Coordinates of C-alpha atoms in Angstrom, one line a residue:
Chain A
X58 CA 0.0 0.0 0.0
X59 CA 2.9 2.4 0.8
X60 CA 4.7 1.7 -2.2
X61 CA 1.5 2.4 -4.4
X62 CA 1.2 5.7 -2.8
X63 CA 4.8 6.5 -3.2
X64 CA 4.9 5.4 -6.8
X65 CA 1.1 7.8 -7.4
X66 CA 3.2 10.7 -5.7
X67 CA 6.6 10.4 -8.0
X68 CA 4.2 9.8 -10.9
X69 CA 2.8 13.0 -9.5
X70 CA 5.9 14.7 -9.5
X71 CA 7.0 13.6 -13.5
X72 CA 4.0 15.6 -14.3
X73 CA 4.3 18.4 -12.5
X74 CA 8.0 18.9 -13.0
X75 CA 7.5 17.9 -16.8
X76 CA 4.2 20.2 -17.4
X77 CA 6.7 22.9 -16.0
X78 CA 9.8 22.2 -18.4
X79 CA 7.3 21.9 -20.9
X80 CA 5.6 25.4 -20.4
X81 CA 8.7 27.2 -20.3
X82 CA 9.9 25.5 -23.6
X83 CA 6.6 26.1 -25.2
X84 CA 6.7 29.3 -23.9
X85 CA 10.6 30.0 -26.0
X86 CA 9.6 28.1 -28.3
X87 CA 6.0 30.9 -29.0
X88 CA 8.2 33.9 -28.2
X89 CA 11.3 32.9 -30.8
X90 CA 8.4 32.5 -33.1
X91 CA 6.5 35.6 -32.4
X92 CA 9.8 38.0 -32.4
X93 CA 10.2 35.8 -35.8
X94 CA 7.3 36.1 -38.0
X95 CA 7.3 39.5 -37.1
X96 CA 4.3 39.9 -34.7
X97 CA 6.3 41.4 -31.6
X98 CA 9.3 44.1 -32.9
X99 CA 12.9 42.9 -31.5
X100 CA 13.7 46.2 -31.0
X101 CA 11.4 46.1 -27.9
X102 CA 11.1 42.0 -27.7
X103 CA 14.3 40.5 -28.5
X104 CA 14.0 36.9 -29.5
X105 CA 15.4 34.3 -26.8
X106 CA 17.9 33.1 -29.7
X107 CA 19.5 36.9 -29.4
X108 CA 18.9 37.0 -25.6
X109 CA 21.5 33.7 -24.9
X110 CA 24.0 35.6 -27.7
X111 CA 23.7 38.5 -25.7
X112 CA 24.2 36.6 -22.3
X113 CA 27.6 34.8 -24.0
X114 CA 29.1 38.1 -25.0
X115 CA 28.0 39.8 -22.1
X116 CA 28.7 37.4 -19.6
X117 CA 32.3 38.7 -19.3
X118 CA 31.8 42.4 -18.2
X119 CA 28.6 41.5 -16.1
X120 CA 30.4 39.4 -13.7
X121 CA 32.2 42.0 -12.0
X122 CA 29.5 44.4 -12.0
X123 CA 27.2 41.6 -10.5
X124 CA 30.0 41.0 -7.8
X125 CA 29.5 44.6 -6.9
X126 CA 26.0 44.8 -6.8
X127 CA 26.1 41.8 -4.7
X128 CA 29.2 43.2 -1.9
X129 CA 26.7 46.1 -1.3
X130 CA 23.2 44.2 -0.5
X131 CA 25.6 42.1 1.5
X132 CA 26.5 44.9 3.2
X133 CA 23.1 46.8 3.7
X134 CA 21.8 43.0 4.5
X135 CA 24.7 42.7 7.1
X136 CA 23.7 46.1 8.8
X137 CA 19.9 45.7 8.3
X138 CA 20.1 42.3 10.3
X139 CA 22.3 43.5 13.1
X140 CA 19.5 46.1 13.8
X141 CA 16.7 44.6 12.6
X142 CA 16.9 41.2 14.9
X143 CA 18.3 43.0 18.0
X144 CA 15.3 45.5 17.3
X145 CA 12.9 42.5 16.9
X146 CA 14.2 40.7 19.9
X147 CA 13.7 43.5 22.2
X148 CA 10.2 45.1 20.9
X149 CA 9.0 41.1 21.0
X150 CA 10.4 40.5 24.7
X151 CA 8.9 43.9 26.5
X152 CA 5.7 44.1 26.7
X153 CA 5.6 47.8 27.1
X154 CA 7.6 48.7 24.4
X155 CA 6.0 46.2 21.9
X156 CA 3.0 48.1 22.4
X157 CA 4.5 51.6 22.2
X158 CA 6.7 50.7 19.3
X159 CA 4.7 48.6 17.1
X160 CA 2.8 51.2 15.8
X161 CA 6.1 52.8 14.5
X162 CA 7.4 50.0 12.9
X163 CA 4.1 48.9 10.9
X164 CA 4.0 52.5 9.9
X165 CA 7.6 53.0 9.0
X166 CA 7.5 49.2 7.2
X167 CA 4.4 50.7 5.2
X168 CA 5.4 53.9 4.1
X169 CA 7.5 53.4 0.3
X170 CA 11.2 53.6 0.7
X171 CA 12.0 55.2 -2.6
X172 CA 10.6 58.6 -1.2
X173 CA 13.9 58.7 0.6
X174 CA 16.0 57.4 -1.7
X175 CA 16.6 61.0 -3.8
X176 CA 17.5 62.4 0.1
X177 CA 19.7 59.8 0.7
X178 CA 21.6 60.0 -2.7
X179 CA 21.6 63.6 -2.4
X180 CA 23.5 63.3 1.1
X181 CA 25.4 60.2 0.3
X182 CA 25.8 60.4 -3.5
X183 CA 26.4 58.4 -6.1
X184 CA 28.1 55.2 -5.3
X185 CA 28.6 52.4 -2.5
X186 CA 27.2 54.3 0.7
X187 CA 23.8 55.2 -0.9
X188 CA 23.5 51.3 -2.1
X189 CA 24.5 50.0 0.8
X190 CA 22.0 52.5 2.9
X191 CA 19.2 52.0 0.5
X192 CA 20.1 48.6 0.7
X193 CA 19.5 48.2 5.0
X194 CA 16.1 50.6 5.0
X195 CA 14.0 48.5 2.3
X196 CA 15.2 45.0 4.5
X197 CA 15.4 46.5 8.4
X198 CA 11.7 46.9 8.9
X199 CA 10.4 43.3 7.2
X200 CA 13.4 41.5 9.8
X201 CA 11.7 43.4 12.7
X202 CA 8.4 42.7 12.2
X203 CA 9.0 39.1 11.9
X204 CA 11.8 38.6 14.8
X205 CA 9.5 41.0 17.0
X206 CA 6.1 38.7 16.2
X207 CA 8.0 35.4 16.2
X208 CA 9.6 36.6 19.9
X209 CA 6.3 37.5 20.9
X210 CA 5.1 34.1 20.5
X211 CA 7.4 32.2 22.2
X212 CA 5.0 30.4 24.8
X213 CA 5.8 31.6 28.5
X214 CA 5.3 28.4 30.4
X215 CA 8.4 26.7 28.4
X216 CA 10.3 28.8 30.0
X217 CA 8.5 28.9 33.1
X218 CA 9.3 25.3 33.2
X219 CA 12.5 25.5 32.1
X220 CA 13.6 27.7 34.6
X221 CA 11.8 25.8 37.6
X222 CA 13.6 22.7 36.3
X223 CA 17.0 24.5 37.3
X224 CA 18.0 25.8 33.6
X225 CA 20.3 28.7 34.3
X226 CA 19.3 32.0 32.1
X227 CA 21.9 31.1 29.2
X228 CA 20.9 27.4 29.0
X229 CA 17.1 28.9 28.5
X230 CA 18.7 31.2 26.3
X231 CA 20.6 28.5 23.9
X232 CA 18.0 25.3 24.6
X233 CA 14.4 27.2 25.1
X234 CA 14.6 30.4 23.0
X235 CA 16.8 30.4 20.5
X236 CA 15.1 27.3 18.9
X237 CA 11.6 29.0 19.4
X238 CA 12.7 32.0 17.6
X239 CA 14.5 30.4 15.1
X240 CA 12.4 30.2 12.4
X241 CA 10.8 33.4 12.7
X242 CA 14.1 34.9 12.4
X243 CA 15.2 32.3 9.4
X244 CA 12.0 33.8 7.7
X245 CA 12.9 37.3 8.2
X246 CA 16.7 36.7 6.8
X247 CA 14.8 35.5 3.5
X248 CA 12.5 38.2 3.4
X249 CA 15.4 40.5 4.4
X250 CA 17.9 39.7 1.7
X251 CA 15.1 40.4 -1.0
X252 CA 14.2 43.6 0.5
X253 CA 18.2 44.2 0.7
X254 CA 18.9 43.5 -3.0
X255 CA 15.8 45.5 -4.3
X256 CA 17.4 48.3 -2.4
X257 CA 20.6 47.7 -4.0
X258 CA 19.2 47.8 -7.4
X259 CA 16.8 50.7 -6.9
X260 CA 19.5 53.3 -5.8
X261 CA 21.9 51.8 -8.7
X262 CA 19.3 52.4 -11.0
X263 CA 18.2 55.9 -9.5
X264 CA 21.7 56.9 -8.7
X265 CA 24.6 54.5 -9.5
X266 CA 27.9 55.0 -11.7
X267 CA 28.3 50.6 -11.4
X268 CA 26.1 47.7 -10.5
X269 CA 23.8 45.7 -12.0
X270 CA 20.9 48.0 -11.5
X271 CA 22.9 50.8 -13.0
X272 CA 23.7 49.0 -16.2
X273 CA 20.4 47.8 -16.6
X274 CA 18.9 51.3 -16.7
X275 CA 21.7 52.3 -18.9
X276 CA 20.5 49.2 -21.7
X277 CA 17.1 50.3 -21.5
X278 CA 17.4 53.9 -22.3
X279 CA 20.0 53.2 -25.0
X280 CA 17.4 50.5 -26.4
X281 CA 20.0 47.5 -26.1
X282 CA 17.2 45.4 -25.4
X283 CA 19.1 41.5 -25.8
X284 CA 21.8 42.9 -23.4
X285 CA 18.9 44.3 -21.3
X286 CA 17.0 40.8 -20.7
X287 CA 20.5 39.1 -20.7
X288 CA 21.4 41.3 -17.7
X289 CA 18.0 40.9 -16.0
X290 CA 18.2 37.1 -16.3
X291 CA 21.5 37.0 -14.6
X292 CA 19.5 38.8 -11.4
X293 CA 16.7 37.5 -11.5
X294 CA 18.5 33.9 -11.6
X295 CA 20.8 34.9 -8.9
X296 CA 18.0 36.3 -6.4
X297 CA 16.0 32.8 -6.9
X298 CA 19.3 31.2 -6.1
X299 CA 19.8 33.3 -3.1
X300 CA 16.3 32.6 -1.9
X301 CA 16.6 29.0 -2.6
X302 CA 19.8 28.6 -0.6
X303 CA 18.0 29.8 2.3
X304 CA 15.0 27.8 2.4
X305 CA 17.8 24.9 2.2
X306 CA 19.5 26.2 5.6
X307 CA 16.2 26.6 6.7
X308 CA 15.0 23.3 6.3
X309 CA 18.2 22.1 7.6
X310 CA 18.4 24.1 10.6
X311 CA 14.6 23.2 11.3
X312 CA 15.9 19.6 11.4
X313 CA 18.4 20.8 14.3
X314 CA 15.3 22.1 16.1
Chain B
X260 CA -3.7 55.7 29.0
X261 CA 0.1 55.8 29.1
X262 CA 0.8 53.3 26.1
X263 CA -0.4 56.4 23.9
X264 CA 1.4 58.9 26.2
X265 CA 4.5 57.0 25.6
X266 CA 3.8 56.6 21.8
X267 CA 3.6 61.0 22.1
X268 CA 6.7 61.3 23.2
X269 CA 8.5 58.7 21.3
X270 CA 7.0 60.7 18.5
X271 CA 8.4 64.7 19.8
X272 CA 11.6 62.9 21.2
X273 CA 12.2 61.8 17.2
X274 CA 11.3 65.1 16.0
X275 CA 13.6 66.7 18.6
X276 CA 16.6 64.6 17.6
X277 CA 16.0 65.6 14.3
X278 CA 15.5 69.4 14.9
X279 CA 18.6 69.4 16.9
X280 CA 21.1 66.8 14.8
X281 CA 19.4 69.0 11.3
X282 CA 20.0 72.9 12.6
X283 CA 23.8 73.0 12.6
X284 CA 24.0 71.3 9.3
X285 CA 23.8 72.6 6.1
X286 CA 20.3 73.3 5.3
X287 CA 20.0 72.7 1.7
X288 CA 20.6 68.9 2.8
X289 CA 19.2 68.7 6.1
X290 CA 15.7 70.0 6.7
X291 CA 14.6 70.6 10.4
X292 CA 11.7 70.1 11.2
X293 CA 11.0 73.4 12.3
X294 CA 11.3 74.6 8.8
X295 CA 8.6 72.0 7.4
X296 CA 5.6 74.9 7.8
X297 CA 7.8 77.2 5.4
X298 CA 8.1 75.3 3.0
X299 CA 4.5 73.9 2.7
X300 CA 3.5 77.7 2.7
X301 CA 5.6 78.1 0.0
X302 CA 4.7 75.3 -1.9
X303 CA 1.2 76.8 -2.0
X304 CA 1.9 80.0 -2.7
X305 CA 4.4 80.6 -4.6
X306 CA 4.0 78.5 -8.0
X307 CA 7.4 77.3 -8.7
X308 CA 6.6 73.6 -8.4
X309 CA 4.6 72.1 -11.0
X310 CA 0.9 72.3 -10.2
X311 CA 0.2 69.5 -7.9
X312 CA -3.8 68.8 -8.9
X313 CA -3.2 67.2 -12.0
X314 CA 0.1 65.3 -11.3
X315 CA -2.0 63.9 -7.7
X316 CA -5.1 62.9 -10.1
X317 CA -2.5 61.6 -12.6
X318 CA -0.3 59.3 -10.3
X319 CA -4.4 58.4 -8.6
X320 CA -5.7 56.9 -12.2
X321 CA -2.3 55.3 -12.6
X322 CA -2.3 53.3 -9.0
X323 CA -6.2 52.5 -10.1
X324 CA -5.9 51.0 -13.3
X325 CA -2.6 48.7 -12.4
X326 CA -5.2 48.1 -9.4
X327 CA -7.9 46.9 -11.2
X328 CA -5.7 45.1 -13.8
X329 CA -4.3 43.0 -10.8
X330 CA -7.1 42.2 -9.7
X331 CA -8.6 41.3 -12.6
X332 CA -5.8 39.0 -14.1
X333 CA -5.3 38.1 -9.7
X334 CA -8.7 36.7 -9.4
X335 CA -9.1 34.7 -12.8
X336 CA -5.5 33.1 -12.8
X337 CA -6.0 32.4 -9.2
X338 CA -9.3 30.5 -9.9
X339 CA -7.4 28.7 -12.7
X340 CA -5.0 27.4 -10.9
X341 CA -7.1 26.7 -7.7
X342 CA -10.0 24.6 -9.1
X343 CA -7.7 22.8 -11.8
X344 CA -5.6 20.8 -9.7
X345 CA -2.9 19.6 -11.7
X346 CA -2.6 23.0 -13.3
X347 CA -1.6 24.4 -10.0
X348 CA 0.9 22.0 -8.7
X349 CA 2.3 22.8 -11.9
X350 CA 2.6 26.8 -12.4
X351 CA 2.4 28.1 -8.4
X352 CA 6.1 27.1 -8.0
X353 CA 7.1 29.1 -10.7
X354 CA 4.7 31.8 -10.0
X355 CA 6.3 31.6 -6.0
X356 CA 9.8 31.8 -7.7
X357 CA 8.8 34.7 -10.0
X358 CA 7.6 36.0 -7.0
X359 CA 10.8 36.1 -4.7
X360 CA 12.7 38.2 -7.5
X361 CA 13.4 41.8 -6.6
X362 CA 10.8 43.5 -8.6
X363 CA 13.0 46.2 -9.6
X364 CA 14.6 43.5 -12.0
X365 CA 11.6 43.8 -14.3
X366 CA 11.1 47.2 -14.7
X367 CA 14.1 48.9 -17.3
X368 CA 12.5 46.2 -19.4
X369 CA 8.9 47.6 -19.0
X370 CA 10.4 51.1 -19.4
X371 CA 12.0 50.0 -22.9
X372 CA 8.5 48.4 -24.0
X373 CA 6.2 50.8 -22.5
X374 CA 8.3 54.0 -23.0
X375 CA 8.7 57.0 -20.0
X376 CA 5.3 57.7 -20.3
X377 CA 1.9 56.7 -17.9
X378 CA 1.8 52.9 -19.2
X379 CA 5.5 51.7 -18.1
X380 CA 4.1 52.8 -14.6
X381 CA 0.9 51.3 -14.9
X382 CA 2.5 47.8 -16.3
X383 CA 4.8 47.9 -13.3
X384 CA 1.9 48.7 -10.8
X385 CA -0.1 45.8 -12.0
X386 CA 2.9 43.4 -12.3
X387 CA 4.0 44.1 -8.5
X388 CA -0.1 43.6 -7.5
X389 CA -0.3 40.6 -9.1
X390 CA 1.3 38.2 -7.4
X391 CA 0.0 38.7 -4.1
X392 CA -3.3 38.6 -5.4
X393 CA -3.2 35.9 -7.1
X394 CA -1.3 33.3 -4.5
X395 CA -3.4 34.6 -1.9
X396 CA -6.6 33.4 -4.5
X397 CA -5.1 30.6 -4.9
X398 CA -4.6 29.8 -1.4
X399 CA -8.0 31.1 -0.5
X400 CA -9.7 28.2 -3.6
X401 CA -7.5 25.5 -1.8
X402 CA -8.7 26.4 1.4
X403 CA -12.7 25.7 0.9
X404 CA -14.1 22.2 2.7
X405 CA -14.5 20.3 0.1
X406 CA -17.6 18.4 1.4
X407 CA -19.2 21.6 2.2
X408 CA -19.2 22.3 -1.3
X409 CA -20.4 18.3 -2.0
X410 CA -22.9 18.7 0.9
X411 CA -24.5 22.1 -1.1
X412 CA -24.5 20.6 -4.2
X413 CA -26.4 17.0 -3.3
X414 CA -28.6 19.6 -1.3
X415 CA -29.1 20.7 -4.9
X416 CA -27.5 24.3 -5.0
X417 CA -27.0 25.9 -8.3
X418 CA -23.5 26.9 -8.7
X419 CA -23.9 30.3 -8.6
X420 CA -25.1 29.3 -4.6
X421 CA -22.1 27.3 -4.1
X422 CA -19.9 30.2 -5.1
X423 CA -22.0 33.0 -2.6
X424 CA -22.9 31.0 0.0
X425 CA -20.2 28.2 0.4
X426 CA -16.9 29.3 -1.4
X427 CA -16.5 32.9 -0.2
X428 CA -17.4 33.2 2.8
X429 CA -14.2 30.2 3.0
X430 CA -12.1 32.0 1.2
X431 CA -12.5 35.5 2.1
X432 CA -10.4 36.2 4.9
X433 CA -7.4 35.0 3.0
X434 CA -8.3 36.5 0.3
X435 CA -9.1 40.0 1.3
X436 CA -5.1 40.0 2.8
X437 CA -3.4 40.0 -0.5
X438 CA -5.9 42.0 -2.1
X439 CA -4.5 44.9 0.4
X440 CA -0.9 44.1 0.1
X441 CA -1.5 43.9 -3.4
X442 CA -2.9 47.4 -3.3
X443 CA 0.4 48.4 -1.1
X444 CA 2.4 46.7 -4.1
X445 CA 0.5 48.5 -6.7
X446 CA 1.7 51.9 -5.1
X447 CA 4.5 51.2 -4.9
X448 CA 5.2 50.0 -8.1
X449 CA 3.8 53.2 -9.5
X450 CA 6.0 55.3 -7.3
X451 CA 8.7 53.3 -8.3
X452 CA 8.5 53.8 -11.9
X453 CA 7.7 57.4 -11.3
X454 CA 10.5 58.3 -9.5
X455 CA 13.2 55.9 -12.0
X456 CA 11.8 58.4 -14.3
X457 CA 8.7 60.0 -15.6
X458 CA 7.8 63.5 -17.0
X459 CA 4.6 63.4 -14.7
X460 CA 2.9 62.3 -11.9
X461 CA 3.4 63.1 -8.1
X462 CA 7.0 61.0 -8.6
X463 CA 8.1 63.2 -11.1
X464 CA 7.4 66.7 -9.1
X465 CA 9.0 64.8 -6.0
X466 CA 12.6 64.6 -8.4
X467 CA 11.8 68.0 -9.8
X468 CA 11.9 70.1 -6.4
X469 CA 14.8 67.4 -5.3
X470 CA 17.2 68.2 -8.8
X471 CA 16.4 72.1 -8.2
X472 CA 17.5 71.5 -4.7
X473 CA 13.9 72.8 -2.9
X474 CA 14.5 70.0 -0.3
X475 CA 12.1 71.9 2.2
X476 CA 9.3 71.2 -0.3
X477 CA 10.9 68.2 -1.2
X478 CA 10.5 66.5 2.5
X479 CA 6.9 68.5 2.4
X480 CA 6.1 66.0 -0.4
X481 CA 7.7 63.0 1.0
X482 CA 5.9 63.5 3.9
X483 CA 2.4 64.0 2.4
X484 CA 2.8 61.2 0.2
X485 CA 3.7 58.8 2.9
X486 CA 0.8 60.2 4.8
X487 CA -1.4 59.4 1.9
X488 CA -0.2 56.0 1.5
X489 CA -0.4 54.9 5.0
X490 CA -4.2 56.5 4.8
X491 CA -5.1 54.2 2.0
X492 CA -3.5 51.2 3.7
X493 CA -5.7 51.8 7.4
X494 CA -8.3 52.0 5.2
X495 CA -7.6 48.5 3.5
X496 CA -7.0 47.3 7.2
X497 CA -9.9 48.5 8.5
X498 CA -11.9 46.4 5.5
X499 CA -9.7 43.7 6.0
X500 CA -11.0 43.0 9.6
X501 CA -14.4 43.5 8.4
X502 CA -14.9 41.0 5.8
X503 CA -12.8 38.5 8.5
X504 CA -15.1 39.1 10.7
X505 CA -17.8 38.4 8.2
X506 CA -16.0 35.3 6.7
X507 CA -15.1 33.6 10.2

């Protein structure tokens, strides 16, 4: 019986997996066509075929540029967690402050980043600092809110018990809390180095001189369009790879717990 | 009593830091707060800004048609995917991958296609409101009992019944949470591309009294705008908990 239902699931799988490979061929596979036969204009729609040629030829000088983009969101990210989860630790573990502060940081999380951006560029200007800034605003205030409502739910009595069992306060610490917060805080790392690389890219784009973000603005306005969807390929590939590598150490560190 | 007595002072205490750290400095850069008043005075008066009416109406029809786009496209793929099975175990991983992209990514390409004008923000808008939208449809299909709905329909109800009575009353309360972040997202977006570059809307007179240097107005703007935004999204909060309340 457990075999038949293992075998229904992988069977399962084939399909979904192939429907997906499948769509996103088909999908080329229309596109190449379209740009083609002439229905969509390459100037605007390049075909994939001139996309990949792009990405070859391009592949050299966007490396670097990439690696740049990427030592500044890990810099804002850096910042932006150091605050963000000390912030979120303490607004979840006082009471009073939650409730005084909470208000704040909803507010502050809702309110559109790129209003400050031409203030910070203007300050900073163009170049690492503004990146790296823009970078820790857009990902500090999605880390609080998830470190601050993942510490607020952390259930009193464990540590009640804990604590009447003899735990000193940095065994609770290490056994009790750390593994209750844990995930809250894995979540708001993934959230968080989004948040950190759209900031990146926004203030490369707004106000850069290198960077992906920079380069890609550059391609539009001069109408390169293959090296534009060559270049947003790269990011967009690398940001799924980035968020896939945490959902790995999550699940990993969730087996831990 | 002194939760909001403490959230006062929180608030002056800010502004005071800010007065104090902003008056020595240079005030092109820095704007106390003290000189906020000034400048929204001057703002009103004296014309040097681009008039603000149109570009405020402008931006307003931009967030609503990416808005109602989103939606649209939201709540129709969403169904899709929700009531075939097969074809959502199929495309919501790639929609949930799309989805964890830095939207940014997407928009020089929508600027190319869509040119500087109102559409490339529009396109963006609706591209950012999509996605919550439509996983949070999505979620909200997978969520309905499924013998409620067998129960209605050997009780005989037409579908049209099934859909009022049994479906969305189950799928509301999830629903109704990405509709407003998709709203958030559609603002957003059309900041965004306003700001990245525009020759209207409220985005384009926030960079114009920024690359003249009127930073006084320019924090004036910044701060209405953000008031405006937060507005629209109590609002959206305030619906939220009512159709929970309905759907629960």
């Amino acid at each position: 019986m457990g075999q038949l239902k293992s075998e229904g699931a992988s069977e399962r799988r084939l399909v979904v997996v192939g429907g997906q490979v499948v769509s996103i061929l088909a999908v080329l596979v229309l596109w190449e066509g379209a740009v083609r036969s002439g229905v969509a204009d390459p100037l605007f729609v390049p075909a994939p075929s001139a996309v990949a040629r792009a990405l070859v030829t391009t592949a050299g000088e966007a490396l670097p540029r990439l690696g740049d983009t990427l030592l500044k969101t890990l810099l804002g990210y850096g910042l932006a967690v150091a605050l963000g989860v000390t912030a979120g630790l303490l607004i979840g573990s006082r009471r009073m402050l939650h409730r005084v502060a909470m208000p704040y940081v909803v507010a502050l999380y809702g309110v559109p980043k790129i209003l400050i951006l031409p203030w910070i560029a203007l300050v900073f200007g163009i170049g690492l600092p503004t990146a790296v800034l823009s970078a820790a605003l857009f990902a500090v205030f999605p880390i609080v809110l998830m470190v601050a409502a993942g510490t607020r739910d952390v259930d009193p009595t464990l540590i009640t018990v804990a604590g009447s069992m003899g735990a000193t306060r940095g065994q609770i610490a290490r056994k009790v809390l750390l593994p209750a917060v844990l995930p809250s805080v894995l979540s708001g790392l993934r959230i968080g180095m989004i948040f950190a690389l759209l900031g990146v890219l926004l203030a490369e784009m707004f106000a850069g001189h290198r960077g992906m973000g920079f380069q890609m603005q550059r391609l539009a306005l001069a109408f390169r369009a293959p090296e534009l969807f060559a270049a947003t390929a790269i990011v967009s590939t690398l940001s799924v790879a980035v968020v896939l590598f945490l959902e790995h150490l999550n699940r990993r560190l969730g087996r831990w717990r | 009593m002194t939760v909001l007595a403490w959230r006062a002072a929180v608030l002056l205490a800010a502004l005071a830091v800010w007065e104090i750290v902003a008056r020595p400095l240079d005030p092109v850069l820095y704007v106390a707060p003290s000189r906020l008043p000034a400048a929204l005075a001057r703002m009103l008066s004296v014309k040097e800004l681009p008039p603000l009416p149109g570009h405020v109406w402008l931006t307003f029809t931009e967030i609503a048609a990416a808005y109602a786009l989103a939606v649209a496209a939201g709540l129709w793929l969403g169904f899709l995917l929700g009531l075939r099975r097969t074809l959502g175990r199929i495309y919501e991983p790639l929609l949930a991958a799309l989805y964890a992209v830095p939207s940014v990514v997407w928009y020089p390409s929508l600027m190319l296609f869509f040119g500087l004008g109102p559409a490339s923000k529009i396109a963006f808008g609706f591209l950012l409101g999509f996605f919550p939208i439509v996983l949070s449809v999505l979620a909200g299909v997978r969520q309905v009992p499924q013998h409620l709905v067998t129960v209605a329909v050997s009780m005989g109800a037409r579908p049209r019944t099934v859909f009022a009575k049994v479906m969305l009353p189950a799928m509301a309360s999830t629903m109704v949470g990405g509709f407003r972040a998709g709203l958030a997202l559609c603002v957003v977006g059309v900041l965004v591309g306003e700001i990245l570059g525009s020759r209207s809307g409220v985005g384009y007179v926030l960079n114009y009294a920024y690359g003249l240097l009127m930073t006084g107005e320019y924090a004036v703007l910044v701060i209405l705008i953000a008031a405006a935004v937060l507005a629209v999204d109590a609002a959206g909060a305030l619906l939220e908990a009512r159709v929970k309340r309905w759907g629960s």
